[in-house]
């Protein structure tokens, strides 16, 4: 009898120890409070976020795409700071392959409380990094069995392996961080109903032929102005390479030339606090170097010739050429669509994720020209 009582008591204690409590999720705010928060966020988007800078509409998509500057604004609005952690990484220098995955946690400023998080992955084997476009420059049509394709402009091209794939690793790292930040910002704001992300990946430079406006071409067959970004980039590269082959452009640019180029580029976005950052993005997309101080004389001379004409006879200031400001804005918009695809400056290649974050949150003014 004593044994049965002790056994029953033990079984009762065991049942109490493993008792399961069923929890039912409860709403933490009223529908009125939720509606007010959504209204406040919509007001923030309409008053503080700029189209084609913080977000933009990709052709054939239903919702605007949230860009990195817009994700940063959302994070600041909610009083959180991004904290990046590498979740997984794999690389092979022999093949140029690299894949990296970041986790971005949005941490409440002044605390360790994680309010939202997002994941982002990027690989150098994505099409836009792994391949480069080769154009057919000979007369006649190329062979049929060598992979050549024809653009709408009747030019032939084919995709060839990128021989400098390792050089994209900094870019891949940067893109992975950006994707995780955008994902986290959409999470904390609940803005997925309004924005999407990474749709700019469909705008692959190496896969889409240059788009030209449906205007009448000049008699000599040259593309009409203003030039589309791809056309401008090709012309700039050809002009800079031609100058580099001559002794006249064998030296270094003067400080006056560097200062003039930097100042006039920023003047295109006069009154915009992001003018300097816009200049970095434009130069990086065209030349691969974000700072004017990293450019050689051939590039500086080419950019100045495209940008400026004679001085104003009254003020003495250099005047813009007719189409340069509009073309510059088109390039900046394209750079935002392709954001993260250009190689980062060499002096940033060894920065930690936190240092990249510091740059993204206001240290731009401290950078060199």
Short mmCIF file of C-alpha atoms in Angstrom, two decimals:
data_model
loop_
_atom_site.label_atom_id
_atom_site.label_comp_id
_atom_site.label_asym_id
_atom_site.label_seq_id
_atom_site.Cartn_x
_atom_site.Cartn_y
_atom_site.Cartn_z
CA UNK A 1 0.00 0.00 0.00
CA UNK A 2 2.83 2.40 0.88
CA UNK A 3 4.43 1.68 -2.52
CA UNK A 4 1.21 2.56 -4.40
CA UNK A 5 0.80 5.88 -2.54
CA UNK A 6 4.41 6.90 -3.28
CA UNK A 7 4.05 5.91 -6.97
CA UNK A 8 0.83 7.90 -7.36
CA UNK A 9 2.42 10.94 -5.70
CA UNK A 10 5.41 10.72 -8.08
CA UNK A 11 3.12 10.50 -11.11
CA UNK A 12 1.16 13.55 -9.89
CA UNK A 13 4.34 15.60 -9.48
CA UNK A 14 5.45 14.56 -12.96
CA UNK A 15 2.15 15.69 -14.49
CA UNK A 16 2.43 19.04 -12.71
CA UNK A 17 6.02 19.47 -13.92
CA UNK A 18 5.09 18.90 -17.57
CA UNK A 19 1.80 20.75 -17.56
CA UNK A 20 1.31 22.56 -20.90
CA UNK A 21 -0.03 26.09 -21.05
CA UNK A 22 -1.84 27.07 -24.23
CA UNK A 23 -1.29 30.71 -25.28
CA UNK A 24 -3.53 32.47 -27.77
CA UNK A 25 -1.98 35.38 -29.74
CA UNK A 26 -3.53 38.70 -28.82
CA UNK A 27 -3.64 42.01 -30.72
CA UNK A 28 -1.25 44.50 -29.15
CA UNK A 29 -2.97 47.60 -30.56
CA UNK A 30 -6.40 48.67 -31.67
CA UNK A 31 -7.31 49.00 -35.33
CA UNK A 32 -7.41 52.77 -34.82
CA UNK A 33 -3.84 52.79 -33.48
CA UNK A 34 -2.68 50.61 -36.37
CA UNK A 35 -4.37 52.88 -38.91
CA UNK A 36 -2.70 55.91 -37.32
CA UNK A 37 0.73 54.29 -37.57
CA UNK A 38 0.17 53.46 -41.22
CA UNK A 39 -0.99 57.01 -41.90
CA UNK A 40 2.14 58.40 -40.21
CA UNK A 41 4.39 56.14 -42.26
CA UNK A 42 2.64 57.08 -45.50
CA UNK A 43 3.13 60.74 -44.62
CA UNK A 44 6.83 60.08 -43.95
CA UNK A 45 7.23 58.45 -47.37
CA UNK A 46 5.44 61.23 -49.23
CA UNK A 47 7.23 64.09 -47.45
CA UNK A 48 10.73 62.75 -46.74
CA UNK A 49 11.54 60.13 -49.38
CA UNK A 50 12.46 61.13 -52.93
CA UNK A 51 11.57 59.14 -56.01
CA UNK A 52 14.55 57.90 -58.05
CA UNK A 53 16.81 58.44 -55.01
CA UNK A 54 15.19 56.57 -52.11
CA UNK A 55 12.99 54.38 -54.29
CA UNK A 56 12.12 53.99 -57.96
CA UNK A 57 9.84 52.16 -60.34
CA UNK A 58 11.37 49.42 -62.47
CA UNK A 59 9.65 48.89 -65.84
CA UNK A 60 7.10 46.05 -65.89
CA UNK A 61 6.81 45.90 -62.08
CA UNK A 62 3.76 46.76 -60.01
CA UNK A 63 5.40 48.27 -56.92
CA UNK A 64 8.32 50.69 -56.48
CA UNK A 65 11.67 49.22 -55.44
CA UNK A 66 13.19 50.41 -52.16
CA UNK A 67 16.79 51.57 -52.61
CA UNK A 68 19.56 51.66 -50.01
CA UNK A 69 19.20 55.41 -49.24
CA UNK A 70 15.49 54.88 -48.59
CA UNK A 71 16.19 51.91 -46.33
CA UNK A 72 18.60 54.05 -44.31
CA UNK A 73 15.98 56.79 -43.93
CA UNK A 74 13.43 54.27 -42.66
CA UNK A 75 15.94 52.97 -40.11
CA UNK A 76 16.68 56.47 -38.84
CA UNK A 77 12.97 57.27 -38.65
CA UNK A 78 12.38 54.28 -36.37
CA UNK A 79 15.41 55.12 -34.21
CA UNK A 80 17.35 51.96 -34.98
CA UNK A 81 20.87 51.26 -36.20
CA UNK A 82 21.84 48.39 -38.50
CA UNK A 83 24.19 45.74 -37.15
CA UNK A 84 25.68 43.39 -39.77
CA UNK A 85 26.86 39.82 -39.22
CA UNK A 86 28.29 37.44 -41.80
CA UNK A 87 26.11 34.33 -41.69
CA UNK A 88 27.97 32.34 -44.33
CA UNK A 89 30.78 32.88 -46.81
CA UNK A 90 32.53 30.80 -49.46
CA UNK A 91 35.21 31.88 -51.94
CA UNK A 92 37.63 30.41 -54.47
CA UNK A 93 40.32 32.78 -55.83
CA UNK A 94 41.14 30.36 -58.64
CA UNK A 95 37.69 30.63 -60.24
CA UNK A 96 36.69 34.02 -58.85
CA UNK A 97 33.67 32.46 -57.13
CA UNK A 98 32.44 34.13 -53.95
CA UNK A 99 29.11 33.93 -52.16
CA UNK A 100 28.40 35.77 -48.93
CA UNK A 101 25.28 36.00 -46.76
CA UNK A 102 24.69 38.82 -44.26
CA UNK A 103 22.20 39.18 -41.43
CA UNK A 104 21.19 42.76 -40.69
CA UNK A 105 19.68 43.38 -37.26
CA UNK A 106 18.02 46.72 -36.59
CA UNK A 107 18.92 47.56 -32.99
CA UNK A 108 17.14 50.25 -30.98
CA UNK A 109 19.60 53.10 -30.50
CA UNK A 110 21.04 53.16 -26.97
CA UNK A 111 20.00 49.58 -26.24
CA UNK A 112 20.71 46.03 -27.34
CA UNK A 113 17.09 45.35 -28.31
CA UNK A 114 16.74 43.88 -31.81
CA UNK A 115 13.59 45.30 -33.39
CA UNK A 116 13.79 43.61 -36.81
CA UNK A 117 16.20 41.71 -38.99
CA UNK A 118 16.71 40.70 -42.60
CA UNK A 119 18.97 38.42 -44.65
CA UNK A 120 20.81 39.23 -47.85
CA UNK A 121 22.91 37.00 -50.11
CA UNK A 122 25.01 37.83 -53.16
CA UNK A 123 27.33 35.81 -55.39
CA UNK A 124 29.96 36.68 -57.96
CA UNK A 125 28.38 33.97 -60.11
CA UNK A 126 25.27 36.08 -60.62
CA UNK A 127 24.94 36.94 -64.30
CA UNK A 128 25.68 40.63 -63.97
CA UNK A 129 29.07 39.91 -62.38
CA UNK A 130 30.10 36.67 -64.09
CA UNK A 131 29.71 37.88 -67.67
CA UNK A 132 30.86 40.85 -69.71
CA UNK A 133 29.50 42.10 -73.01
CA UNK A 134 31.66 41.89 -76.14
CA UNK A 135 30.63 43.88 -79.21
CA UNK A 136 31.14 42.92 -82.85
CA UNK A 137 33.20 45.75 -84.37
CA UNK A 138 34.18 44.15 -87.69
CA UNK A 139 32.33 44.69 -90.94
CA UNK A 140 29.53 42.36 -91.95
CA UNK A 141 27.71 39.92 -89.70
CA UNK A 142 29.45 37.64 -87.17
CA UNK A 143 29.45 33.82 -87.50
CA UNK A 144 26.15 32.15 -86.61
CA UNK A 145 27.64 29.54 -84.28
CA UNK A 146 29.63 31.75 -81.89
CA UNK A 147 26.87 33.02 -79.63
CA UNK A 148 26.36 36.47 -81.13
CA UNK A 149 23.03 38.21 -80.51
CA UNK A 150 21.50 41.20 -82.25
CA UNK A 151 20.24 44.27 -80.38
CA UNK A 152 17.31 46.43 -81.38
CA UNK A 153 19.86 48.86 -82.79
CA UNK A 154 21.17 46.15 -85.18
CA UNK A 155 24.43 45.78 -83.27
CA UNK A 156 25.83 42.37 -82.39
CA UNK A 157 27.12 41.34 -78.97
CA UNK A 158 27.81 38.23 -76.95
CA UNK A 159 28.44 37.49 -73.30
CA UNK A 160 31.93 36.33 -72.38
CA UNK A 161 33.32 35.27 -68.97
CA UNK A 162 34.52 38.14 -66.80
CA UNK A 163 38.32 37.72 -66.58
CA UNK A 164 38.51 39.92 -63.46
CA UNK A 165 35.87 38.19 -61.37
CA UNK A 166 37.89 38.49 -58.15
CA UNK A 167 37.72 42.27 -58.56
CA UNK A 168 33.96 42.07 -57.96
CA UNK A 169 34.33 40.62 -54.46
CA UNK A 170 34.11 43.99 -52.69
CA UNK A 171 31.05 44.75 -54.79
CA UNK A 172 29.45 41.40 -53.90
CA UNK A 173 30.10 42.03 -50.20
CA UNK A 174 28.53 45.48 -50.44
CA UNK A 175 25.49 44.22 -52.34
CA UNK A 176 24.86 41.47 -49.79
CA UNK A 177 24.87 44.02 -46.96
CA UNK A 178 22.52 46.29 -48.90
CA UNK A 179 20.04 43.49 -49.54
CA UNK A 180 19.95 42.55 -45.86
CA UNK A 181 19.45 46.20 -44.84
CA UNK A 182 16.57 46.67 -47.28
CA UNK A 183 14.93 43.45 -46.08
CA UNK A 184 15.21 44.53 -42.43
CA UNK A 185 13.85 48.01 -43.19
CA UNK A 186 10.84 46.54 -44.96
CA UNK A 187 10.30 44.27 -41.96
CA UNK A 188 10.36 46.98 -39.28
CA UNK A 189 8.14 49.34 -41.26
CA UNK A 190 5.72 46.79 -42.66
CA UNK A 191 6.29 48.53 -45.99
CA UNK A 192 6.17 45.43 -48.17
CA UNK A 193 2.68 46.49 -49.21
CA UNK A 194 4.21 49.63 -50.67
CA UNK A 195 7.73 48.64 -51.76
CA UNK A 196 9.54 45.61 -53.05
CA UNK A 197 13.28 44.95 -53.11
CA UNK A 198 16.02 43.77 -55.49
CA UNK A 199 13.89 44.33 -58.59
CA UNK A 200 16.85 46.33 -59.86
CA UNK A 201 18.53 42.95 -60.37
CA UNK A 202 16.35 42.53 -63.44
CA UNK A 203 18.05 45.59 -64.93
CA UNK A 204 21.18 43.64 -65.80
CA UNK A 205 23.62 45.73 -67.76
CA UNK A 206 25.20 42.72 -69.42
CA UNK A 207 21.89 41.16 -70.47
CA UNK A 208 19.90 44.12 -71.76
CA UNK A 209 20.90 46.01 -74.93
CA UNK A 210 21.22 49.79 -74.55
CA UNK A 211 17.82 51.45 -74.77
CA UNK A 212 17.51 54.52 -76.96
CA UNK A 213 14.61 56.91 -77.14
CA UNK A 214 12.38 56.59 -80.18
CA UNK A 215 13.57 59.86 -81.71
CA UNK A 216 14.92 60.50 -85.16
CA UNK A 217 18.62 59.78 -85.50
CA UNK A 218 21.09 62.16 -87.03
CA UNK A 219 22.07 61.71 -90.65
CA UNK A 220 25.43 60.22 -89.68
CA UNK A 221 23.76 57.44 -87.68
CA UNK A 222 24.94 58.74 -84.28
CA UNK A 223 22.53 58.16 -81.36
CA UNK A 224 20.46 61.22 -80.44
CA UNK A 225 21.15 63.31 -77.37
CA UNK A 226 20.67 63.06 -74.48
CA UNK A 227 22.58 59.78 -74.49
CA UNK A 228 21.38 56.82 -72.50
CA UNK A 229 23.81 55.81 -69.70
CA UNK A 230 25.25 52.81 -71.59
CA UNK A 231 25.94 54.94 -74.67
CA UNK A 232 27.52 57.71 -72.61
CA UNK A 233 29.69 55.24 -70.71
CA UNK A 234 30.98 53.65 -73.93
CA UNK A 235 31.79 57.04 -75.46
CA UNK A 236 33.55 58.22 -72.30
CA UNK A 237 35.63 55.07 -72.10
CA UNK A 238 36.65 55.29 -75.75
CA UNK A 239 37.60 58.96 -75.41
CA UNK A 240 39.59 58.39 -72.21
CA UNK A 241 41.44 55.43 -73.72
CA UNK A 242 42.31 57.48 -76.81
CA UNK A 243 43.68 60.30 -74.66
CA UNK A 244 45.71 57.85 -72.60
CA UNK A 245 47.59 56.81 -75.76
CA UNK A 246 48.95 60.33 -76.35
CA UNK A 247 51.84 62.12 -74.62
CA UNK A 248 49.69 65.20 -74.05
CA UNK A 249 47.72 63.43 -71.33
CA UNK A 250 50.60 61.54 -69.75
CA UNK A 251 50.79 63.65 -66.59
CA UNK A 252 48.53 64.11 -63.60
CA UNK A 253 45.51 66.42 -63.49
CA UNK A 254 45.99 69.71 -61.68
CA UNK A 255 44.22 70.51 -58.43
CA UNK A 256 42.26 73.19 -60.28
CA UNK A 257 41.01 70.61 -62.79
CA UNK A 258 40.05 68.19 -60.02
CA UNK A 259 38.27 70.90 -58.05
CA UNK A 260 36.45 72.19 -61.12
CA UNK A 261 35.20 68.72 -62.03
CA UNK A 262 34.02 67.95 -58.49
CA UNK A 263 32.33 71.32 -58.07
CA UNK A 264 30.49 71.33 -61.38
CA UNK A 265 29.25 67.77 -60.92
CA UNK A 266 27.79 68.69 -57.53
CA UNK A 267 26.28 71.83 -59.05
CA UNK A 268 24.00 69.59 -61.11
CA UNK A 269 22.25 68.71 -57.83
CA UNK A 270 22.53 72.19 -56.30
CA UNK A 271 20.43 72.50 -53.16
CA UNK A 272 20.36 68.75 -52.56
CA UNK A 273 22.15 67.64 -49.40
CA UNK A 274 23.13 64.45 -51.19
CA UNK A 275 24.95 66.26 -54.03
CA UNK A 276 28.37 64.94 -53.01
CA UNK A 277 27.09 61.36 -52.70
CA UNK A 278 25.39 61.72 -56.08
CA UNK A 279 28.73 62.72 -57.55
CA UNK A 280 30.39 59.63 -56.06
CA UNK A 281 27.72 57.38 -57.55
CA UNK A 282 27.97 58.97 -61.01
CA UNK A 283 31.77 58.76 -61.17
CA UNK A 284 31.78 55.23 -59.81
CA UNK A 285 29.32 54.01 -62.42
CA UNK A 286 31.12 55.62 -65.37
CA UNK A 287 34.79 55.29 -64.40
CA UNK A 288 34.92 52.67 -61.64
CA UNK A 289 36.46 55.30 -59.32
CA UNK A 290 34.16 57.26 -57.01
CA UNK A 291 36.60 60.06 -56.11
CA UNK A 292 37.92 62.69 -58.53
CA UNK A 293 41.31 62.36 -56.81
CA UNK A 294 41.55 58.78 -58.05
CA UNK A 295 41.14 59.77 -61.71
CA UNK A 296 44.02 60.22 -64.13
CA UNK A 297 44.32 63.13 -66.53
CA UNK A 298 42.69 61.27 -69.47
CA UNK A 299 39.52 60.69 -67.46
CA UNK A 300 39.43 64.20 -65.98
CA UNK A 301 39.89 65.79 -69.41
CA UNK A 302 37.21 63.56 -70.94
CA UNK A 303 34.68 64.34 -68.23
CA UNK A 304 35.35 68.09 -68.36
CA UNK A 305 34.94 68.16 -72.15
CA UNK A 306 31.60 66.35 -71.86
CA UNK A 307 30.43 68.52 -68.97
CA UNK A 308 31.51 72.08 -69.78
CA UNK A 309 31.66 74.57 -72.61
CA UNK A 310 32.96 78.17 -72.69
CA UNK A 311 32.83 80.55 -69.76
CA UNK A 312 29.92 82.90 -69.22
CA UNK A 313 31.11 86.30 -70.54
CA UNK A 314 29.46 88.12 -67.62
CA UNK A 315 30.12 85.93 -64.58
CA UNK A 316 33.21 84.12 -65.81
CA UNK A 317 31.77 80.78 -64.70
CA UNK A 318 31.98 77.71 -66.89
CA UNK A 319 28.67 76.81 -68.53
CA UNK A 320 27.29 73.29 -68.83
CA UNK A 321 27.02 71.74 -72.25
CA UNK A 322 23.43 71.40 -73.44
CA UNK A 323 22.75 67.78 -72.48
CA UNK A 324 25.32 67.02 -69.76
CA UNK A 325 23.12 67.77 -66.70
CA UNK A 326 20.27 65.62 -68.02
CA UNK A 327 22.66 62.81 -68.94
CA UNK A 328 24.26 63.03 -65.49
CA UNK A 329 20.88 62.57 -63.82
CA UNK A 330 20.15 59.58 -66.04
CA UNK A 331 23.49 58.04 -65.03
CA UNK A 332 22.75 58.64 -61.34
CA UNK A 333 19.34 56.99 -61.71
CA UNK A 334 20.99 54.03 -63.43
CA UNK A 335 23.61 53.85 -60.67
CA UNK A 336 20.81 53.61 -58.12
CA UNK A 337 19.24 50.77 -60.09
CA UNK A 338 22.58 49.00 -60.30
CA UNK A 339 23.62 50.03 -56.79
CA UNK A 340 26.39 47.87 -55.36
CA UNK A 341 27.65 46.67 -58.71
CA UNK A 342 30.55 49.06 -58.95
CA UNK A 343 33.81 48.25 -57.23
CA UNK A 344 34.28 50.03 -53.94
CA UNK A 345 37.20 52.44 -53.57
CA UNK A 346 40.42 50.66 -52.73
CA UNK A 347 40.76 52.44 -49.41
CA UNK A 348 37.46 50.85 -48.28
CA UNK A 349 38.30 47.29 -49.24
CA UNK A 350 39.42 46.33 -45.75
CA UNK A 351 36.63 48.03 -43.81
CA UNK A 352 34.50 46.07 -41.39
CA UNK A 353 30.71 45.89 -41.78
CA UNK A 354 30.37 48.39 -38.91
CA UNK A 355 32.66 50.87 -40.67
CA UNK A 356 30.60 50.51 -43.84
CA UNK A 357 27.55 51.25 -41.68
CA UNK A 358 29.19 54.38 -40.27
CA UNK A 359 29.80 55.61 -43.81
CA UNK A 360 26.19 54.91 -44.74
CA UNK A 361 24.89 56.91 -41.77
CA UNK A 362 26.43 60.28 -42.30
CA UNK A 363 30.19 60.13 -42.71
CA UNK A 364 30.04 60.98 -46.38
CA UNK A 365 31.02 64.60 -45.69
CA UNK A 366 34.35 63.46 -44.31
CA UNK A 367 35.47 61.79 -47.50
CA UNK A 368 38.00 63.21 -49.94
CA UNK A 369 36.93 64.93 -53.10
#
